[in-house]
Amino acid sequence: MCAAHNRLADMKRKTFAGGIHPPDNKQWSAHLAIEDCPLPAELIVPLAQHIGAPSVPCVEVGQQVLKGQVVGSAKGFVSVPVHAPTSGEVLAVEKRPHPWGMALPAVVIRPDGEDRWSPELQPADPGELSPEQIVEKVRQAGVVGMGGAAFPAHVKMSPPPEKPIKTLIFNGVECEPYLTADHRMMLEEPERILQGVALLQYVLGVERVVIGIEANKPDAIALISEMCAGTPVEVISLEVKYPQGAEKQLINAVTGREVPSGGLPMDIGVAVHNVSTAAAVADAVVHGRPLIERVCTVTGPAIREPKNLRIRIGTLLSHLVDVCGGLAEEPGKIILGGPMMGFAQLGFDVPATRGTSGLLLLRHEDVDPQPEGPCIRCARCVQACPMNLLPTTIAAYARRSLSAEAAEYRAMDCIECGSCSYVCPSSIPLVQVIRFGKAAILAKKRKE
Ligand code: SF4
Ligand code: SF4
């Protein structure tokens, strides 16, 4: 047994209170190497792909653009630019169907097949850059959190002076069933990830750096541990439990501390970045390359050939289905992301964005057909809630539009993980009702 394996054997699996153990269903794609997805005939690049202000278009119809050229400029600090994923002609700047469930502004590009980079994008020697210059390169490259939340990375890299970051955590958990994109990234492109880890550590000047990986990826844990041996980076094997990869649960598992209600990780001196975000940071700083592609798992029993694909941002889901051999059968549900926190889609005419970690196609028989029953007060939802909430009580108030009472029971602390709905024997759609209740609380606050 090698030294890395011995270290692993010594590791105590860390985790958080609550949570659930759904089947991980990663066997469909975990063993499949990342493949480059062929360029589609058209790319629909949404201008709203991140948390914060959407980008504003800065190209015109008929204009030729180069790969990596800015096609949408950032609008404000919590915003990032959007770039052409390949060279080609701008066919339209107009509203197109978006994964968020509405038509939103997008830049439509017809690839010219030459895939020519913009000459303005030049590599740099990170050793000659100040932390501020690195943060600016990350902002210009449009790097956002790639675990799904799509929060601009440069914002997390710029904490206010009164909230210094002491612990930097990299999220390699990928606890959502079916998804294997981060797993494959850790196995196939660990150098890119670790380059980004080092850059983020330098920028934030942190004392402790941890990469957290769920124990169902022993090959990734062994490889990353071996590569980090003799460095200040600690690799932690985490218990296989959903939602282990949710930010607050990961922080709790690694540090034993809790992010205060309504607070941010930086309030307790912690920053969390996804492992694929770290790779994108390295691309931005070292190679000068913006975030125009990502790895996406196309999977589930309703697709013929599951794959881990490196896709260009703006690729239509219909193209991903074609590249994966087409549908095995008519899907009962189309989900962007994983089955627990992903977004259900009505069809395949929406594009993948920077936050698209997966396209999951379930059969009709996989989708729960149970009608909703009465609450039997079994408290399973309470035991499962990783935020220590009373889901059944919050949902009851939300259903009766009693926003103040729902807020009093900490509805706004709900991370919408869906664990409560998953365990409910009466098939009560708790997370949907609580989500509705949260929106009502926010609407009321805005009016006050
Ligand atoms: S109440 Fe919210 S945080 Fe708690 S289990 Fe349900 S969805 Fe998850
Ligand atoms: S799990 Fe369902 S049935 Fe049980 S207490 Fe919660 S809401 Fe009621």
Coordinates of C-alpha atoms and ligand atoms in Angstrom, one line a residue:
M1 CA 0.0 0.0 0.0
C2 CA 1.5 3.4 -1.0
A3 CA 1.9 6.4 1.4
A4 CA -1.2 8.1 -0.1
H5 CA -3.3 5.0 0.6
N6 CA -2.1 4.8 4.1
R7 CA -3.0 8.4 4.7
L8 CA -6.5 7.7 3.3
A9 CA -6.9 4.7 5.5
D10 CA -6.2 7.0 8.5
M11 CA -8.7 9.5 7.4
K12 CA -11.9 9.8 9.5
R13 CA -14.8 10.5 7.2
K14 CA -16.3 13.9 8.0
T15 CA -19.9 15.0 7.4
F16 CA -22.8 17.1 8.7
A17 CA -26.0 16.4 10.6
G18 CA -29.2 15.3 8.7
G19 CA -29.1 14.5 5.0
I20 CA -30.2 11.5 2.9
H21 CA -28.7 8.6 1.0
P22 CA -30.3 8.4 -2.4
P23 CA -28.8 5.9 -4.9
D24 CA -25.9 7.8 -6.6
N25 CA -26.6 6.3 -10.1
K26 CA -23.1 7.4 -11.2
Q27 CA -22.4 4.1 -12.8
W28 CA -23.9 5.4 -16.1
S29 CA -21.0 7.7 -16.7
A30 CA -18.3 7.7 -14.0
H31 CA -16.0 5.4 -16.0
L32 CA -16.3 7.4 -19.2
A33 CA -13.4 9.7 -20.2
I34 CA -14.2 13.3 -21.2
E35 CA -14.9 13.7 -24.9
D36 CA -14.9 16.9 -26.9
C37 CA -18.4 17.6 -28.1
P38 CA -18.4 18.6 -31.9
L39 CA -19.3 22.2 -32.6
P40 CA -23.0 22.7 -33.3
A41 CA -24.3 24.6 -36.3
E42 CA -25.4 27.4 -34.1
L43 CA -24.5 28.6 -30.6
I44 CA -27.0 30.5 -28.5
V45 CA -25.0 32.4 -25.9
P46 CA -27.2 33.8 -23.1
L47 CA -26.3 37.2 -21.6
A48 CA -27.7 36.1 -18.3
Q49 CA -25.7 33.1 -17.0
H50 CA -24.7 34.1 -13.6
I51 CA -26.0 35.5 -10.3
G52 CA -25.9 39.3 -10.5
A53 CA -26.5 41.8 -13.3
P54 CA -26.8 40.2 -16.8
S55 CA -24.2 41.2 -19.4
V56 CA -25.1 43.8 -22.0
P57 CA -24.5 43.0 -25.7
C58 CA -21.5 44.6 -27.4
V59 CA -21.6 43.1 -30.9
E60 CA -23.9 43.6 -33.9
V61 CA -25.7 41.3 -36.2
G62 CA -23.5 40.4 -39.2
Q63 CA -20.2 41.0 -37.2
Q64 CA -17.4 38.4 -37.4
V65 CA -16.2 37.4 -33.9
L66 CA -13.2 35.5 -32.8
K67 CA -13.1 32.7 -30.1
G68 CA -12.9 34.3 -26.7
Q69 CA -13.9 37.8 -27.9
V70 CA -16.3 39.6 -25.5
V71 CA -19.8 39.6 -26.9
G72 CA -21.5 40.8 -23.7
S73 CA -20.0 43.3 -21.3
A74 CA -20.3 43.1 -17.5
K75 CA -22.7 45.5 -15.9
G76 CA -21.5 46.3 -12.4
F77 CA -19.2 44.6 -9.8
V78 CA -21.4 41.5 -9.3
S79 CA -21.4 40.7 -13.1
V80 CA -19.1 39.1 -15.6
P81 CA -18.6 39.5 -19.4
V82 CA -19.7 36.8 -21.8
H83 CA -17.5 35.6 -24.7
A84 CA -17.8 34.0 -28.1
P85 CA -17.3 30.2 -27.7
T86 CA -15.8 30.0 -31.2
S87 CA -15.1 32.1 -34.2
G88 CA -18.0 32.9 -36.6
E89 CA -20.7 35.3 -37.5
V90 CA -23.2 37.0 -35.2
L91 CA -26.6 35.9 -36.6
A92 CA -28.8 37.6 -34.1
V93 CA -28.9 39.5 -30.8
E94 CA -32.4 38.7 -29.5
K95 CA -34.4 36.9 -26.9
R96 CA -34.2 33.1 -27.0
P97 CA -35.5 30.3 -24.8
H98 CA -33.4 30.1 -21.6
P99 CA -33.0 27.3 -19.0
W100 CA -34.5 29.7 -16.4
G101 CA -37.9 29.1 -18.1
M102 CA -38.3 32.3 -20.2
A103 CA -37.0 34.0 -23.3
L104 CA -33.9 36.1 -22.4
P105 CA -31.4 38.1 -24.5
A106 CA -28.7 36.0 -26.2
V107 CA -26.1 36.4 -28.9
V108 CA -26.5 33.8 -31.6
I109 CA -23.3 32.8 -33.4
R110 CA -22.9 30.7 -36.6
P111 CA -19.5 29.0 -36.2
D112 CA -17.1 29.4 -39.2
G113 CA -15.4 26.0 -38.4
E114 CA -12.0 27.7 -38.0
D115 CA -12.2 28.0 -34.2
R116 CA -9.7 31.0 -34.3
W117 CA -8.8 32.5 -30.9
S118 CA -8.8 36.3 -30.5
P119 CA -5.1 37.4 -30.6
E120 CA -5.8 39.7 -27.7
L121 CA -5.9 36.7 -25.3
Q122 CA -2.3 36.2 -24.2
P123 CA -0.7 33.9 -21.6
A124 CA 0.9 35.4 -18.5
D125 CA 3.4 34.4 -15.9
P126 CA 1.4 34.3 -12.7
G127 CA 4.6 34.8 -10.7
E128 CA 4.7 38.4 -12.1
L129 CA 1.1 39.2 -11.2
S130 CA -0.2 40.9 -8.0
P131 CA -3.3 39.4 -6.3
E132 CA -5.3 42.3 -7.7
Q133 CA -4.1 41.6 -11.2
I134 CA -5.1 38.0 -10.9
V135 CA -8.6 38.8 -9.6
E136 CA -9.0 41.2 -12.6
K137 CA -8.0 38.5 -15.0
V138 CA -10.5 36.1 -13.5
R139 CA -13.2 38.8 -13.8
Q140 CA -12.4 39.6 -17.4
A141 CA -12.5 35.8 -18.2
G142 CA -16.1 35.6 -16.9
V143 CA -15.3 32.9 -14.4
V144 CA -18.3 31.9 -12.3
G145 CA -18.9 29.0 -9.8
M146 CA -19.2 25.9 -11.9
G147 CA -21.0 23.7 -9.4
G148 CA -24.3 25.2 -10.5
A149 CA -24.7 28.4 -8.6
A150 CA -22.7 30.5 -11.1
F151 CA -21.7 33.2 -8.6
P152 CA -18.9 35.4 -10.1
A153 CA -15.6 34.0 -8.8
H154 CA -13.8 37.4 -8.6
V155 CA -16.4 38.6 -6.0
K156 CA -15.5 35.6 -3.7
M157 CA -11.8 36.4 -4.3
S158 CA -12.3 40.0 -3.0
P159 CA -13.5 39.8 0.6
P160 CA -13.6 43.0 2.5
P161 CA -10.5 43.7 4.7
E162 CA -12.5 43.1 7.9
K163 CA -13.4 39.6 6.8
P164 CA -10.1 37.9 6.0
I165 CA -10.3 34.3 4.7
K166 CA -8.6 31.7 6.9
T167 CA -9.8 28.5 5.3
L168 CA -10.2 27.9 1.6
I169 CA -12.2 24.8 0.6
F170 CA -12.4 23.3 -2.8
N171 CA -15.5 21.4 -3.5
G172 CA -14.9 18.1 -5.2
V173 CA -17.9 16.4 -3.6
E174 CA -20.4 16.2 -6.5
C175 CA -23.0 14.7 -4.3
E176 CA -25.9 15.1 -6.8
P177 CA -26.8 11.6 -8.1
Y178 CA -25.9 10.8 -11.7
L179 CA -23.4 13.7 -12.2
T180 CA -19.7 12.8 -12.9
A181 CA -18.2 15.9 -14.5
D182 CA -16.2 17.0 -11.5
H183 CA -15.1 13.4 -10.9
R184 CA -13.7 13.1 -14.4
M185 CA -12.1 16.5 -14.2
M186 CA -10.2 15.5 -11.0
L187 CA -9.1 12.2 -12.6
E188 CA -8.1 13.6 -16.0
E189 CA -7.1 17.3 -15.5
P190 CA -5.8 17.5 -11.9
E191 CA -2.9 19.8 -12.9
R192 CA -5.3 22.5 -14.1
I193 CA -7.3 22.2 -10.9
L194 CA -4.2 22.3 -8.6
Q195 CA -2.8 25.3 -10.6
G196 CA -6.1 27.1 -9.8
V197 CA -5.9 26.0 -6.2
A198 CA -2.5 27.5 -5.8
L199 CA -3.6 30.8 -7.5
L200 CA -6.6 31.2 -5.2
Q201 CA -4.5 30.4 -2.1
Y202 CA -2.0 33.1 -3.1
V203 CA -4.7 35.7 -3.8
L204 CA -6.5 35.1 -0.5
G205 CA -3.3 34.5 1.5
V206 CA -5.0 31.7 3.4
E207 CA -3.5 29.5 6.2
R208 CA -5.6 26.3 5.5
V209 CA -6.5 24.8 2.1
V210 CA -8.7 21.8 1.9
I211 CA -10.0 19.8 -1.1
G212 CA -13.2 17.9 0.0
I213 CA -14.1 14.8 -2.0
E214 CA -16.9 12.3 -1.3
A215 CA -15.7 8.8 -0.5
N216 CA -17.4 7.3 -3.5
K217 CA -14.6 8.7 -5.7
P218 CA -11.6 6.8 -4.2
D219 CA -9.6 7.0 -7.4
A220 CA -9.9 10.8 -7.4
I221 CA -9.0 11.0 -3.7
A222 CA -6.0 8.8 -4.2
L223 CA -4.7 10.8 -7.2
I224 CA -5.3 14.3 -5.8
S225 CA -3.8 13.2 -2.4
E226 CA -0.7 11.8 -4.1
M227 CA -0.3 15.0 -6.1
C228 CA -0.7 17.2 -3.0
A229 CA 1.7 15.2 -0.8
G230 CA 4.3 17.6 0.6
T231 CA 2.2 20.7 -0.1
P232 CA 0.0 22.6 2.3
V233 CA -3.1 21.3 0.6
E234 CA -5.1 18.8 2.7
V235 CA -7.4 16.3 0.9
I236 CA -10.4 15.2 3.0
S237 CA -12.6 12.1 2.2
L238 CA -16.2 13.0 3.1
E239 CA -19.0 10.6 3.9
V240 CA -21.3 9.8 1.0
K241 CA -24.4 11.7 1.9
Y242 CA -26.6 14.2 0.2
P243 CA -26.3 17.3 0.2
Q244 CA -22.6 16.9 1.3
G245 CA -21.6 19.3 -1.5
A246 CA -23.9 22.2 -0.5
E247 CA -21.7 25.1 0.7
K248 CA -22.9 25.3 4.3
Q249 CA -22.8 21.5 4.8
L250 CA -19.3 21.2 3.3
I251 CA -18.0 24.0 5.5
N252 CA -19.6 22.3 8.5
A253 CA -18.0 19.0 7.7
V254 CA -14.6 20.4 7.1
T255 CA -14.4 23.1 9.9
G256 CA -17.1 22.0 12.3
R257 CA -18.4 25.6 12.2
E258 CA -21.7 26.9 11.0
V259 CA -22.4 29.8 8.7
P260 CA -24.7 32.1 10.7
S261 CA -28.3 32.4 9.6
G262 CA -28.5 34.9 6.8
G263 CA -24.7 35.1 6.7
L264 CA -22.0 34.2 4.2
P265 CA -19.0 31.9 4.5
M266 CA -16.7 34.9 4.7
D267 CA -18.4 35.8 8.0
I268 CA -16.6 32.9 9.5
G269 CA -13.5 33.3 7.5
V270 CA -14.2 30.6 4.8
A271 CA -14.3 30.7 1.0
V272 CA -15.6 27.7 -1.1
H273 CA -14.8 27.2 -4.8
N274 CA -15.7 24.2 -7.0
V275 CA -12.8 22.2 -8.3
S276 CA -13.8 22.9 -11.9
T277 CA -13.9 26.6 -11.1
A278 CA -10.3 26.3 -9.9
A279 CA -9.4 24.9 -13.3
A280 CA -11.2 27.8 -15.0
V281 CA -9.2 30.3 -12.8
A282 CA -6.0 28.7 -14.0
D283 CA -7.1 28.9 -17.7
A284 CA -7.9 32.6 -17.2
V285 CA -4.7 33.6 -15.4
V286 CA -2.1 31.4 -17.0
H287 CA -3.4 31.1 -20.5
G288 CA -5.6 34.3 -20.7
R289 CA -8.5 32.1 -21.8
P290 CA -12.1 33.0 -20.8
L291 CA -14.7 30.5 -19.6
I292 CA -16.2 29.4 -23.0
E293 CA -16.5 25.7 -22.4
R294 CA -17.1 23.2 -19.5
V295 CA -17.5 19.5 -18.8
C296 CA -21.2 18.4 -18.7
T297 CA -22.5 14.9 -17.9
V298 CA -25.2 13.8 -20.3
T299 CA -26.8 10.8 -18.6
G300 CA -29.8 8.9 -17.4
P301 CA -31.8 5.9 -18.5
A302 CA -33.6 7.8 -21.4
I303 CA -30.4 8.6 -23.3
R304 CA -28.7 6.0 -25.6
E305 CA -25.0 6.7 -24.9
P306 CA -24.3 8.6 -21.7
K307 CA -21.1 10.7 -21.9
N308 CA -19.0 13.3 -20.1
L309 CA -18.7 15.9 -22.8
R310 CA -16.6 19.1 -23.0
I311 CA -19.1 21.4 -24.5
R312 CA -19.1 25.0 -25.7
I313 CA -21.3 27.4 -23.7
G314 CA -24.4 28.0 -25.8
T315 CA -24.7 24.5 -27.2
L316 CA -28.4 23.5 -27.5
L317 CA -29.5 20.5 -25.5
S318 CA -30.8 19.0 -28.7
H319 CA -27.2 18.8 -30.0
L320 CA -26.0 17.1 -26.8
V321 CA -28.8 14.5 -27.3
D322 CA -27.7 13.9 -30.9
V323 CA -24.1 13.6 -29.9
C324 CA -25.1 11.0 -27.3
G325 CA -26.8 8.8 -29.9
G326 CA -30.3 10.2 -29.4
L327 CA -33.0 9.2 -27.0
A328 CA -33.4 5.6 -25.9
E329 CA -37.1 6.5 -25.2
E330 CA -39.3 9.6 -24.8
P331 CA -38.1 11.2 -21.5
G332 CA -40.5 11.6 -18.6
K333 CA -38.4 14.5 -17.3
I334 CA -35.5 16.6 -18.7
I335 CA -33.3 18.1 -16.0
L336 CA -30.4 20.5 -16.3
G337 CA -28.1 19.5 -13.4
G338 CA -28.9 16.7 -11.0
P339 CA -32.2 15.2 -9.9
M340 CA -32.2 16.9 -6.5
M341 CA -31.4 20.5 -7.2
G342 CA -31.4 20.7 -11.0
F343 CA -33.9 22.6 -13.2
A344 CA -36.6 20.8 -15.1
Q345 CA -36.9 21.8 -18.7
L346 CA -39.8 21.6 -21.1
G347 CA -37.8 20.7 -24.1
F348 CA -34.3 20.6 -25.8
D349 CA -34.4 24.1 -27.4
V350 CA -32.5 25.8 -24.6
P351 CA -28.7 26.3 -24.5
A352 CA -26.2 25.0 -21.9
T353 CA -24.7 27.8 -19.8
R354 CA -21.6 28.1 -17.6
G355 CA -23.5 26.5 -14.8
T356 CA -24.7 23.4 -16.7
S357 CA -23.0 20.5 -15.0
G358 CA -25.3 17.9 -16.4
L359 CA -28.2 17.0 -18.7
L360 CA -30.3 14.2 -17.0
L361 CA -32.9 12.3 -19.0
L362 CA -35.3 10.2 -16.8
R363 CA -37.9 7.8 -18.1
H364 CA -41.6 8.1 -17.2
E365 CA -41.2 5.2 -14.8
D366 CA -38.4 7.0 -13.0
V367 CA -40.5 10.0 -12.2
D368 CA -42.5 9.6 -9.0
P369 CA -46.2 9.1 -9.9
Q370 CA -47.5 9.0 -6.4
P371 CA -50.4 11.4 -5.6
E372 CA -49.9 13.7 -2.6
G373 CA -51.4 12.4 0.7
P374 CA -51.9 14.0 4.1
C375 CA -49.1 14.7 6.5
I376 CA -48.8 11.7 8.9
R377 CA -46.5 13.6 11.3
C378 CA -43.8 11.0 10.9
A379 CA -41.0 13.7 11.2
R380 CA -38.9 12.1 8.5
C381 CA -38.5 15.5 6.8
V382 CA -37.3 17.0 10.1
Q383 CA -34.6 14.3 10.5
A384 CA -33.5 14.7 6.9
C385 CA -33.2 18.5 6.9
P386 CA -29.5 19.4 6.8
M387 CA -30.4 23.0 8.0
N388 CA -32.2 21.7 11.1
L389 CA -35.5 23.2 10.0
L390 CA -39.1 22.0 10.4
P391 CA -40.0 21.6 6.8
T392 CA -43.6 20.4 7.5
T393 CA -44.3 23.5 9.6
I394 CA -42.8 26.0 7.2
A395 CA -44.7 24.4 4.3
A396 CA -47.9 24.6 6.2
Y397 CA -47.5 28.3 6.8
A398 CA -46.3 28.9 3.2
R399 CA -49.4 27.2 1.9
R400 CA -51.6 29.5 4.0
S401 CA -49.6 32.6 2.8
L402 CA -48.5 33.2 6.4
S403 CA -45.1 34.7 5.4
A404 CA -44.3 36.2 8.8
E405 CA -44.8 32.8 10.5
A406 CA -42.8 31.0 7.8
A407 CA -40.0 33.5 8.2
E408 CA -40.1 33.0 12.0
Y409 CA -39.4 29.3 11.4
R410 CA -36.3 30.2 9.3
A411 CA -37.8 29.6 5.9
M412 CA -35.0 31.8 4.4
D413 CA -32.4 29.3 5.7
C414 CA -33.8 26.6 3.5
I415 CA -31.1 25.7 0.9
E416 CA -33.8 24.0 -1.3
C417 CA -31.9 20.7 -1.3
G418 CA -35.1 18.7 -1.6
S419 CA -34.1 16.1 1.1
C420 CA -37.5 16.7 2.9
S421 CA -39.5 16.0 -0.3
Y422 CA -37.4 12.9 -1.0
V423 CA -38.1 11.2 2.3
C424 CA -41.8 12.2 2.7
P425 CA -43.9 9.1 2.6
S426 CA -47.0 11.2 1.6
S427 CA -45.2 12.7 -1.4
I428 CA -45.8 16.2 -0.2
P429 CA -43.9 18.6 -2.5
L430 CA -42.3 20.3 0.5
V431 CA -39.4 22.0 -1.3
Q432 CA -41.6 23.5 -4.0
V433 CA -44.0 24.9 -1.3
I434 CA -41.1 26.3 0.8
R435 CA -39.6 27.8 -2.3
F436 CA -42.9 29.5 -3.0
G437 CA -43.0 30.7 0.6
K438 CA -39.5 32.1 0.4
A439 CA -40.5 34.1 -2.7
A440 CA -43.5 35.5 -0.8
I441 CA -41.3 36.6 2.1
L442 CA -38.9 38.4 -0.3
A443 CA -41.8 40.0 -2.1
K444 CA -43.2 41.3 1.2
K445 CA -39.8 42.6 2.3
R446 CA -39.4 44.5 -1.0
K447 CA -42.8 46.2 -0.4
E448 CA -41.9 47.3 3.2
Ligands
SF4_1 S1 -36.5 22.4 4.3 FE1 -35.1 23.1 2.8 S2 -33.0 22.7 3.6 FE2 -34.5 21.5 4.8 S3 -34.6 19.5 3.7 FE3 -36.2 20.7 2.9 S4 -35.3 21.7 1.1 FE4 -33.6 20.9 2.3
SF4_2 S1 -42.2 13.6 6.0 FE1 -44.1 14.2 5.1 S2 -45.6 13.0 6.2 FE2 -43.7 13.0 7.5 S3 -43.9 14.8 8.8 FE3 -42.8 15.5 7.0 S4 -44.4 16.3 5.7 FE4 -45.5 15.0 7.2

